[in-house]
Short mmCIF file of C-alpha atoms in Angstrom, two decimals:
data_model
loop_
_atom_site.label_atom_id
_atom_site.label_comp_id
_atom_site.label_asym_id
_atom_site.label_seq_id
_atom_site.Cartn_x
_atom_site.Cartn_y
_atom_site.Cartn_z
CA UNK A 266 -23.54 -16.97 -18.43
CA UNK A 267 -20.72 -17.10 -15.45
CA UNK A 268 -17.52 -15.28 -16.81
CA UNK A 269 -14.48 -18.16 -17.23
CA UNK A 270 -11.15 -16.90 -16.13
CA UNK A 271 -8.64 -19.05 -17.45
CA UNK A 272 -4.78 -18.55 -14.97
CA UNK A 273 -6.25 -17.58 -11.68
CA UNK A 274 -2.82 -17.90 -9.86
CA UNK A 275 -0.72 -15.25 -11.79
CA UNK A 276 -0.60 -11.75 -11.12
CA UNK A 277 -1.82 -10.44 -14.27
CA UNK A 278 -4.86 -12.75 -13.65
CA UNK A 279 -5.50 -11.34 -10.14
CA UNK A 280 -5.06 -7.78 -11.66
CA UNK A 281 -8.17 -9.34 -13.51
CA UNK A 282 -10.32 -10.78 -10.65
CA UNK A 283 -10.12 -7.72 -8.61
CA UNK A 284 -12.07 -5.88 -11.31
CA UNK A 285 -14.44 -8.55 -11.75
CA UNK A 286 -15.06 -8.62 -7.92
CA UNK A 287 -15.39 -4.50 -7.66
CA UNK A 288 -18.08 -5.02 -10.39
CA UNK A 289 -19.79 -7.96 -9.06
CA UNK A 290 -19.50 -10.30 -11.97
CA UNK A 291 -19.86 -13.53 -11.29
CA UNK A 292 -16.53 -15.38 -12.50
CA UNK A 293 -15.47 -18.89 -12.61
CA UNK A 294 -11.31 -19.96 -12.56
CA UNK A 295 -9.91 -22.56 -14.80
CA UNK A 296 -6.34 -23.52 -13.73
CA UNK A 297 -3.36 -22.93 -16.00
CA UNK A 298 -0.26 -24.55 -14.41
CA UNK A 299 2.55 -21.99 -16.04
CA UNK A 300 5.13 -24.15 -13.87
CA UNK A 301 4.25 -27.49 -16.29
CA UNK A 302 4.17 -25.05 -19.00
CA UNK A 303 0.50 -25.55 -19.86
CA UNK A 304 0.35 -22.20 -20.93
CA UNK A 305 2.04 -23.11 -24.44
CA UNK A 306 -0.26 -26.48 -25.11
CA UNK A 307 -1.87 -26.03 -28.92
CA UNK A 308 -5.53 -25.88 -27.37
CA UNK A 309 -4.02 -22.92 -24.85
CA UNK A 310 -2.61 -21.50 -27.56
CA UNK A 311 -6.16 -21.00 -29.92
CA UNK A 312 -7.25 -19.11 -27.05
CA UNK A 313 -4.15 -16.82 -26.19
CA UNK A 314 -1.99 -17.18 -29.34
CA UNK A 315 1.40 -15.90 -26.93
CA UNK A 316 1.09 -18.42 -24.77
CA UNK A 317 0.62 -16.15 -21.41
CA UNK A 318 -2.23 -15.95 -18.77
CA UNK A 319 -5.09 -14.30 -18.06
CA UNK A 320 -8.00 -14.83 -20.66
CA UNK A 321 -11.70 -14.87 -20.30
CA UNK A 322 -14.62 -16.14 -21.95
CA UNK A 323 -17.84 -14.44 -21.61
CA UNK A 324 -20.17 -15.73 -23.49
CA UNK A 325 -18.85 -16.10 -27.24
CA UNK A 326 -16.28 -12.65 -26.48
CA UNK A 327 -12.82 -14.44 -25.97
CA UNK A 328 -10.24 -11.67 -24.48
CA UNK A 329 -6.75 -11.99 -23.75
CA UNK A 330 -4.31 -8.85 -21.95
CA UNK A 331 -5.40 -8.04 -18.47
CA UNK A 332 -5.56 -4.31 -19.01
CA UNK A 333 -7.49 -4.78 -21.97
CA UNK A 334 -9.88 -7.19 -20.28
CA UNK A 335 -10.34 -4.99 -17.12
CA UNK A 336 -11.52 -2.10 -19.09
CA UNK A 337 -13.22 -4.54 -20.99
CA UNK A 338 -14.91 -5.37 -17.75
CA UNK A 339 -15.58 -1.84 -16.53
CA UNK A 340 -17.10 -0.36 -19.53
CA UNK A 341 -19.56 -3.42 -20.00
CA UNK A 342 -20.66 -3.03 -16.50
CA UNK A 343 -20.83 1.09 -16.54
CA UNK A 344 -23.42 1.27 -14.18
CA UNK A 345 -22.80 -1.91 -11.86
CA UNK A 346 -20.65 -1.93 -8.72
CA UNK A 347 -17.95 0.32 -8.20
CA UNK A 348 -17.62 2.51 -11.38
CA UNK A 349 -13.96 2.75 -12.05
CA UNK A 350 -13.43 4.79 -15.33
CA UNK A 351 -14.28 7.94 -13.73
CA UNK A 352 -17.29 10.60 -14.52
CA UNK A 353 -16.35 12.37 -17.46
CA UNK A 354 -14.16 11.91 -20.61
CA UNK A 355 -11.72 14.29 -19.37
CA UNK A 356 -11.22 11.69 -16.21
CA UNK A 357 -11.26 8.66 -18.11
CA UNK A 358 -8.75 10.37 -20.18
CA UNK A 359 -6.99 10.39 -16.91
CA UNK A 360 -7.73 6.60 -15.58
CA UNK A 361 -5.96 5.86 -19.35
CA UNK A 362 -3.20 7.95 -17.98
CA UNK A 363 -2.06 6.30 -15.45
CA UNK A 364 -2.92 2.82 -16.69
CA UNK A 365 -0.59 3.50 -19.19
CA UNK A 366 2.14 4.58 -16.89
CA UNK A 367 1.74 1.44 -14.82
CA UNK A 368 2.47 -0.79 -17.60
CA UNK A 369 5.00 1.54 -19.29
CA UNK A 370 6.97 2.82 -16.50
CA UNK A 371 5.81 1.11 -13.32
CA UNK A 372 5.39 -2.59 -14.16
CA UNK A 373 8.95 -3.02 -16.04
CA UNK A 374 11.66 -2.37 -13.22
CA UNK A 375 8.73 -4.54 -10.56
CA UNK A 376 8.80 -7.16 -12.93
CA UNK A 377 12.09 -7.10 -13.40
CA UNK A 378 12.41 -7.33 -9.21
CA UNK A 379 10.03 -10.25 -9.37
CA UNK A 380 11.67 -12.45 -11.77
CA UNK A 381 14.86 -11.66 -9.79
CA UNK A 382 14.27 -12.03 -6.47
CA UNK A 383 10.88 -13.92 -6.04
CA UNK A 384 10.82 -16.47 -9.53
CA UNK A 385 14.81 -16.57 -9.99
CA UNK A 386 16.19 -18.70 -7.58
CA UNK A 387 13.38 -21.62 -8.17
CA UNK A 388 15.16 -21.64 -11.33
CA UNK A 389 18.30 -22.02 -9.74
CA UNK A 390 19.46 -18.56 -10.21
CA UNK A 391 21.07 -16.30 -7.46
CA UNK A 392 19.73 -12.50 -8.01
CA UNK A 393 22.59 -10.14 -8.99
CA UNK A 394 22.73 -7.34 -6.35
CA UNK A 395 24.15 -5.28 -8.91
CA UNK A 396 21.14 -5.29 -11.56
CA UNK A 397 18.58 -5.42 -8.20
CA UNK A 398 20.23 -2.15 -7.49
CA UNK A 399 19.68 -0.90 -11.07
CA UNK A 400 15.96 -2.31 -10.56
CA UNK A 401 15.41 -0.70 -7.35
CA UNK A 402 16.69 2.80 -8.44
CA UNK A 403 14.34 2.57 -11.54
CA UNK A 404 11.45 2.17 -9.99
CA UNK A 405 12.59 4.46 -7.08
CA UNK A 406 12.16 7.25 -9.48
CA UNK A 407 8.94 6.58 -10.74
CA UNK A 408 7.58 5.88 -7.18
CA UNK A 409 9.08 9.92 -6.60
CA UNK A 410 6.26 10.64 -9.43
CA UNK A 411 3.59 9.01 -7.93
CA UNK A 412 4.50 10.45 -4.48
CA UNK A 413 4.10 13.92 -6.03
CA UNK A 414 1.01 12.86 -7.58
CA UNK A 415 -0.20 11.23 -4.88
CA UNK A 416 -0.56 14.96 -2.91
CA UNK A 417 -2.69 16.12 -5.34
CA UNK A 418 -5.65 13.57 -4.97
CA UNK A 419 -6.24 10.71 -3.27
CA UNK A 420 -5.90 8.66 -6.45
CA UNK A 421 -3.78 8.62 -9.01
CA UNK A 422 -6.81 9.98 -11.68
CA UNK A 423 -8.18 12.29 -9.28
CA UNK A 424 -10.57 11.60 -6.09
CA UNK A 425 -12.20 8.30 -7.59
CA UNK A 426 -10.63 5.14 -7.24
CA UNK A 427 -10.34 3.36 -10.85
CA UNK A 428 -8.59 0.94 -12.86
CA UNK A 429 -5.47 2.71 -12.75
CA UNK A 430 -5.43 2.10 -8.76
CA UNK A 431 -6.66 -1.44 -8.84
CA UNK A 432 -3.87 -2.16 -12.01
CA UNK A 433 -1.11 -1.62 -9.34
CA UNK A 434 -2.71 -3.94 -6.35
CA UNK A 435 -0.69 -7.73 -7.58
CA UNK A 436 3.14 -6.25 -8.21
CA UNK A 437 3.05 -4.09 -5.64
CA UNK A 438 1.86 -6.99 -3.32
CA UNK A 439 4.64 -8.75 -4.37
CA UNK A 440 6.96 -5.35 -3.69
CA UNK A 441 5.73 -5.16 -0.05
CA UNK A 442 5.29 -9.03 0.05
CA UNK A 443 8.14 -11.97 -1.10
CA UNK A 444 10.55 -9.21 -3.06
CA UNK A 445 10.73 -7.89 0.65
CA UNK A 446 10.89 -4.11 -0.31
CA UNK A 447 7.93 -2.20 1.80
CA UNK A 448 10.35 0.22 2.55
CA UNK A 449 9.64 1.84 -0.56
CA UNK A 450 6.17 2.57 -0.33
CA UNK A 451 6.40 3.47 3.56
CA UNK A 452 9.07 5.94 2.97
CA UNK A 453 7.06 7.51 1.03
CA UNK A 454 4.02 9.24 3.24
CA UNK A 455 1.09 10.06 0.29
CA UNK A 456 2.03 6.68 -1.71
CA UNK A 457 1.66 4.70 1.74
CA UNK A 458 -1.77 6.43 2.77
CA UNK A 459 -2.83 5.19 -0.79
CA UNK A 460 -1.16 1.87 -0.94
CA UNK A 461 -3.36 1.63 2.82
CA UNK A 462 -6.28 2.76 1.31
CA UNK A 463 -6.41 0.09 -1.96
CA UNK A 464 -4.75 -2.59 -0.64
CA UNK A 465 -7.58 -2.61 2.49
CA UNK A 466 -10.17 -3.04 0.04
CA UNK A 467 -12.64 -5.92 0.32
CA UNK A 468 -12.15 -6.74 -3.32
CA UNK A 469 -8.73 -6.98 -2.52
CA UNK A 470 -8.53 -9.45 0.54
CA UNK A 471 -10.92 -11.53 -0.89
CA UNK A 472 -8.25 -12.11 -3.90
CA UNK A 473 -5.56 -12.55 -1.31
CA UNK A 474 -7.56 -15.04 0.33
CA UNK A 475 -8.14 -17.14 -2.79
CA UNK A 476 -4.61 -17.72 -3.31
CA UNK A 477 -2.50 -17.53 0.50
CA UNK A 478 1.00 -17.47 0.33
CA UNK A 479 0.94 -16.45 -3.17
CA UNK A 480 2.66 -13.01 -2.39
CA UNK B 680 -9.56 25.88 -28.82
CA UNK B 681 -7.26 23.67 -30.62
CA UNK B 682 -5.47 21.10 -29.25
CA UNK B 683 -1.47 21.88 -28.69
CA UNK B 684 0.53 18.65 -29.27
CA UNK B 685 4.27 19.17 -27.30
CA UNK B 686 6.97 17.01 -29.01
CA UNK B 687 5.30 16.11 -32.15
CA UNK B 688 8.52 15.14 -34.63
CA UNK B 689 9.00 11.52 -32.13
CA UNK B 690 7.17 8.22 -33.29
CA UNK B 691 5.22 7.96 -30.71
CA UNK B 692 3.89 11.86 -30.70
CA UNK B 693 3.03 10.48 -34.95
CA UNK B 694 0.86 7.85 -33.13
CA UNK B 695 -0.82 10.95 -32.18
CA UNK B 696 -1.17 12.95 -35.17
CA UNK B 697 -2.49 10.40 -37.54
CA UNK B 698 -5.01 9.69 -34.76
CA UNK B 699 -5.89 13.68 -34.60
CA UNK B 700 -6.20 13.90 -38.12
CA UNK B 701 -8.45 10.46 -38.63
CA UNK B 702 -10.46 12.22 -36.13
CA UNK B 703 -10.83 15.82 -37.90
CA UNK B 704 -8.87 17.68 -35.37
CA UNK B 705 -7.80 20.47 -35.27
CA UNK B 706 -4.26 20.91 -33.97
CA UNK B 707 -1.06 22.94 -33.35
CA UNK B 708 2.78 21.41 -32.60
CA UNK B 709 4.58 22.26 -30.05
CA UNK B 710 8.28 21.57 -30.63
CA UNK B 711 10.49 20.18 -27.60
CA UNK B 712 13.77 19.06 -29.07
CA UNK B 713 14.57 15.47 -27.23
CA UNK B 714 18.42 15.80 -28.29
CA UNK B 715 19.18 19.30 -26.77
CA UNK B 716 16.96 17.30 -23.68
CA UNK B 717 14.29 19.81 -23.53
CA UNK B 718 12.16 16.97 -22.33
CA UNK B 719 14.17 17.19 -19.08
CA UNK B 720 13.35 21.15 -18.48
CA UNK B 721 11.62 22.18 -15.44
CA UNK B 722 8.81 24.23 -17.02
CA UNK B 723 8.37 20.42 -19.60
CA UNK B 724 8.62 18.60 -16.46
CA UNK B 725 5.14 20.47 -14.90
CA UNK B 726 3.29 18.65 -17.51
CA UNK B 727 4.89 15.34 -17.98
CA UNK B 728 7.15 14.10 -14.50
CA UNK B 729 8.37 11.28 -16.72
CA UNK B 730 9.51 13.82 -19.37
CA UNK B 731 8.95 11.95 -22.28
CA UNK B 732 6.80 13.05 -25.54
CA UNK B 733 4.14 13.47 -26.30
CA UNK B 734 1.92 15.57 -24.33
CA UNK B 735 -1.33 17.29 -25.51
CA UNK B 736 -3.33 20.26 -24.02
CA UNK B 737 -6.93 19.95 -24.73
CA UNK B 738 -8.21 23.39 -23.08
CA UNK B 739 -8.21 22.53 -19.41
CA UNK B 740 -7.16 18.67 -19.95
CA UNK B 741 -3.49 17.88 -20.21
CA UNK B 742 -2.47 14.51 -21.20
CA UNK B 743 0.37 12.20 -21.92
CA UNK B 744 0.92 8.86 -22.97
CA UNK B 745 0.49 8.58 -26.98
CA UNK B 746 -1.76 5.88 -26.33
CA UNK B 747 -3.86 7.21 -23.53
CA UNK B 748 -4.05 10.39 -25.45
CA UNK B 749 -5.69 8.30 -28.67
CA UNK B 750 -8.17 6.84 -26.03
CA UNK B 751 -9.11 9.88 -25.40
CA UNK B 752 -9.66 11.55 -28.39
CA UNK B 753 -11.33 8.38 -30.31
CA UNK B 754 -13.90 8.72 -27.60
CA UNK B 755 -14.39 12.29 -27.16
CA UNK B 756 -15.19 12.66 -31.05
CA UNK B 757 -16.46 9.32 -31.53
CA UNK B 758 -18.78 10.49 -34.11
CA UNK B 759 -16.55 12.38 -35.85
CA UNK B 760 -13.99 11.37 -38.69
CA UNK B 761 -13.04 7.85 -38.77
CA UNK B 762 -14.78 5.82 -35.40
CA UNK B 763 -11.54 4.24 -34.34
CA UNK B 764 -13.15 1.92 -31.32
CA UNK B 765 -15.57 -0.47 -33.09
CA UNK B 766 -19.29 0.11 -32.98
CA UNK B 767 -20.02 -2.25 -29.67
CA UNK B 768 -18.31 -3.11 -26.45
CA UNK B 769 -17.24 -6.29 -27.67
CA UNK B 770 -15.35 -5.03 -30.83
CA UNK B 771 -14.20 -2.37 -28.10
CA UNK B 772 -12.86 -5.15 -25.89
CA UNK B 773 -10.65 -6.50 -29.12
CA UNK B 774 -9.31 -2.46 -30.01
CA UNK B 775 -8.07 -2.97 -26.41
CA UNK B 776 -6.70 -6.34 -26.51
CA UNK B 777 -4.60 -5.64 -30.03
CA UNK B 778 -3.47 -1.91 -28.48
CA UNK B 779 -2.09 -4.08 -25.59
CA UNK B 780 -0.54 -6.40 -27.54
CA UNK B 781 1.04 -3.66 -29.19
CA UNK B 782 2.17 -1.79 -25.89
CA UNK B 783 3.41 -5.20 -24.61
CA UNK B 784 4.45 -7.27 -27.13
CA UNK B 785 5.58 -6.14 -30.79
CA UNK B 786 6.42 -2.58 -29.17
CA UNK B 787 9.95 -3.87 -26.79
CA UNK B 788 11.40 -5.26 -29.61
CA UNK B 789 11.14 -3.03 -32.06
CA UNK B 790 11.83 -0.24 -29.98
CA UNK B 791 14.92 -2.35 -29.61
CA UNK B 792 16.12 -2.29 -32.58
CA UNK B 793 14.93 1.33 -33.34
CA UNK B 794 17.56 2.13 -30.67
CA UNK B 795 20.42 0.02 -31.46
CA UNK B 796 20.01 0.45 -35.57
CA UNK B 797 18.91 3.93 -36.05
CA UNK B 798 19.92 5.67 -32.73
CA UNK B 799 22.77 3.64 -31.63
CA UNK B 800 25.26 5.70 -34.06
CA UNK B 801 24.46 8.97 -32.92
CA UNK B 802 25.62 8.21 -29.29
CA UNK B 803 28.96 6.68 -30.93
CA UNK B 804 27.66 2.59 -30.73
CA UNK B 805 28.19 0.07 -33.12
CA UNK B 806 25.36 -2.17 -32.91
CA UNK B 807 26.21 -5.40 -31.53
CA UNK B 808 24.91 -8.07 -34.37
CA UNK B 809 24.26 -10.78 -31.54
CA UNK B 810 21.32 -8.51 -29.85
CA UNK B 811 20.22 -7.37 -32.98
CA UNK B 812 19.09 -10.77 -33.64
CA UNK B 813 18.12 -11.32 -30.84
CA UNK B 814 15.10 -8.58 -30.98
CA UNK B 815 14.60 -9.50 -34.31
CA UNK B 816 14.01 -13.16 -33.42
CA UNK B 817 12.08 -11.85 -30.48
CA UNK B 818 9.74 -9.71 -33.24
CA UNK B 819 9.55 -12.19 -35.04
CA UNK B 820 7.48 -14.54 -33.80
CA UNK B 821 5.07 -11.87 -32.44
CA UNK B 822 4.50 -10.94 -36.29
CA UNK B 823 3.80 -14.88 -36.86
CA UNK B 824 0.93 -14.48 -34.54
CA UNK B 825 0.13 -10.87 -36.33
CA UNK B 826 0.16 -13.12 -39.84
CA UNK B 827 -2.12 -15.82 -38.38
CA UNK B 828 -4.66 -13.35 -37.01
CA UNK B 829 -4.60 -11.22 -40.30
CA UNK B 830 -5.39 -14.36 -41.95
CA UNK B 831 -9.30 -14.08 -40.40
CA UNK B 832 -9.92 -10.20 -40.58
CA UNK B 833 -8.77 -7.51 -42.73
CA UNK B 834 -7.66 -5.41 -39.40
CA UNK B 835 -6.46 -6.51 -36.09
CA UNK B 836 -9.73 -6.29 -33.99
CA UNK B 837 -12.24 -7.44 -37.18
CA UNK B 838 -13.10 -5.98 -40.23
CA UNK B 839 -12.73 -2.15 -39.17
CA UNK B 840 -9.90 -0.22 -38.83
CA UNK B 841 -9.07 1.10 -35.31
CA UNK B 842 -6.49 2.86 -32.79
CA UNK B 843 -5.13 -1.17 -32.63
CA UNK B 844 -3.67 -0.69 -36.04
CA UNK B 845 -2.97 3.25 -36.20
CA UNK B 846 -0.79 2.93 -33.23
CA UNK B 847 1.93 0.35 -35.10
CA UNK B 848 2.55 3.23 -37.74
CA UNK B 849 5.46 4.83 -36.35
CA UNK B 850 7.52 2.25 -35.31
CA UNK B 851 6.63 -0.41 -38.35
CA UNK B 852 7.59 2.66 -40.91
CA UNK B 853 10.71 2.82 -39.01
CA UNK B 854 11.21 -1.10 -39.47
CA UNK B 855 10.45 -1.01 -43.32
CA UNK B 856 12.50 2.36 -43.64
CA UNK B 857 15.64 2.87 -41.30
CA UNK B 858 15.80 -0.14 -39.53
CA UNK B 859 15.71 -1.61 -43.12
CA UNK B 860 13.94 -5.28 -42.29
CA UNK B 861 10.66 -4.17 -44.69
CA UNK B 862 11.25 -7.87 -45.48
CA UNK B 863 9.67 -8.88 -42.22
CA UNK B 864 6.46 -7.46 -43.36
CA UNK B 865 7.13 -8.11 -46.82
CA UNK B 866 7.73 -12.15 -46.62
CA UNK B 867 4.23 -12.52 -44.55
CA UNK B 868 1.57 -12.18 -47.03
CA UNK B 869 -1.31 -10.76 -44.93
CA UNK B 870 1.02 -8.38 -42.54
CA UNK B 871 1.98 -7.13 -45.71
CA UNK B 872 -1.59 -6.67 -46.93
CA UNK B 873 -2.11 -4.70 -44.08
CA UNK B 874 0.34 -2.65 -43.84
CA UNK B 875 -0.11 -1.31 -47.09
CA UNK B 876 -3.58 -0.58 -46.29
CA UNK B 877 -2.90 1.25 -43.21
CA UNK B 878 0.21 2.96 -44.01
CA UNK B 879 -1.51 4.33 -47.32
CA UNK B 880 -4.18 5.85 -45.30
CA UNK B 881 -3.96 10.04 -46.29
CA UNK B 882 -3.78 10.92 -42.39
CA UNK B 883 -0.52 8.87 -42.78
CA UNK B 884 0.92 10.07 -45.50
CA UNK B 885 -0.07 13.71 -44.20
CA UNK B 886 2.19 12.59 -41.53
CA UNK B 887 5.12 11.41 -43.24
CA UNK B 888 4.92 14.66 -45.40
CA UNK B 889 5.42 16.76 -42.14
CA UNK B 890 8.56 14.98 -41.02
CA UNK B 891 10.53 14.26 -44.67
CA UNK B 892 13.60 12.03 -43.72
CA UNK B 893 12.43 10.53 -40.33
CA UNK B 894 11.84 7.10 -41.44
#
């Protein structure tokens, strides 16, 4: 049975489809307009009880939380298309890592940029330079990690490419994209050369060119 | 070789330990006092950039991020001590989904109020009563959905107990103890169930008896 992703056009649903597309599962989208707020009707809600996008159906397994579903995803299908968990426990241990530290320290200051900058003014709200500038240095600091990291291995588990990669591709479209701050990823030489390397992947563009203009 | 655990008297180096000793490991605690800022030291700083706690050393395999680190060991010793993952990929898939809901959702604002009630003083604050309820508005509706889902299986991800669970310890002990709002648990009849079954779990309590007067 074809996989039903439910909130194709959000980030966290494209961190989602990217996985499913390394893997080669076969995926239909079912459109959740978060704009009309369809995201919080009651029959939305038995699915994803917080009211937020992505979920999937496969089968009779109903999963909500995009990292959850990814690794979801990637354990199921072990042994089918890219493997992106890594060899060994010790590396998964790793790919956890780093998963973690995208949605603990990465994702909060980027999100914060988004809702700003990109998602603020359709609201009518003019960003505050002041708390972009607190945003900005945030994330600044944990982009120094990853920089450091980055010279170590190609990846940020090691020399495979895994979830913890992949979980980075939609905010830091946005970052290079409509939040209009590249600069911080080409300043830095080993986090461009990576950026380069993940965002050029086939699984990639093909999510891009679902959804143009998105980022 | 036993496992060295940096930073273990810090709620989320406890999500740890009760982890380690569901799982039968054996383990020795590393100290790294967070108010002198040892966190911040150079040498600290080799093994965790972000210098936070926890941090394990598994023989060659360092790790941080208390729940990357459970990952890790749930999987490594899966049949040892209590299997903390569910038995298929499915139930697997749901351990994730509840750990991210967790991370994501009942975490931010009780680590809120952790701050602002039991921290707040020490750095001179008076908590402001406004944001207090905020967070605890905020928490409270994630603990509506937490009463609803309780209401179909004895744990979060079914009927076994996993890392999904474990990993609320800390932070709910600090919201029944210091933060003193126990009667956000105690007025929802199966959160309170459940946290009486997972906070009387021995590994717990072995916890709680390490650290006298944290909570």
């Amino acid at each position: 049975m074809v996989v039903k992703l439910y909130g194709p056009d959000s980030a966290a649903s494209n961190r989602v489809l990217v996985c499913l597309i390394e893997k080669g599962v076969e995926f239909e989208t079912v459109p959740v307009d978060l704009f009309k707020g369809e995201q919080r009707a009651p029959e939305f809600l038995k699915l994803q009880p917080f009211g937020a996008v992505p979920v999937v159906q496969d089968g009779d397994c109903t999963l909500f939380e995009s990292r959850a579903i990814i690794r979801y995803f990637a354990e199921k299908y072990k042994h089918q298309g890219t493997d992106l968990l890594g060899k060994t426990i010790e590396e998964r241990g790793l790919v956890e890592q780093w998963l973690e530290v995208e949605a603990q320290n990465y994702h909060p200051p980027i999100l914060d940029l988004v809702l700003k900058i990109v998602f603020g003014p359709f609201r009518g709200l003019t960003p505050d330079p002041k708390l972009i500038k607190e945003s900005e240095d945030k994330l600044s600091k944990v982009l120094d990690v990853y920089e450091e990291r980055l010279s170590k291995g190609k990846y940020l588990a090691g020399d495979f490419v895994s979830l913890a990669d992949l979980s980075h591709l939609p905010f830091t479209q946005y970052l290079v994209g409509k939040i209009g701050k590249g600069y911080m990823i080409r300043d830095r030489k080993n986090l461009s050369a990576w950026w380069d390397d993940i965002s050029g992947r086939p699984s990639w563009k093909k999510v891009l060119e679902l959804w143009p203009g998105q980022y």
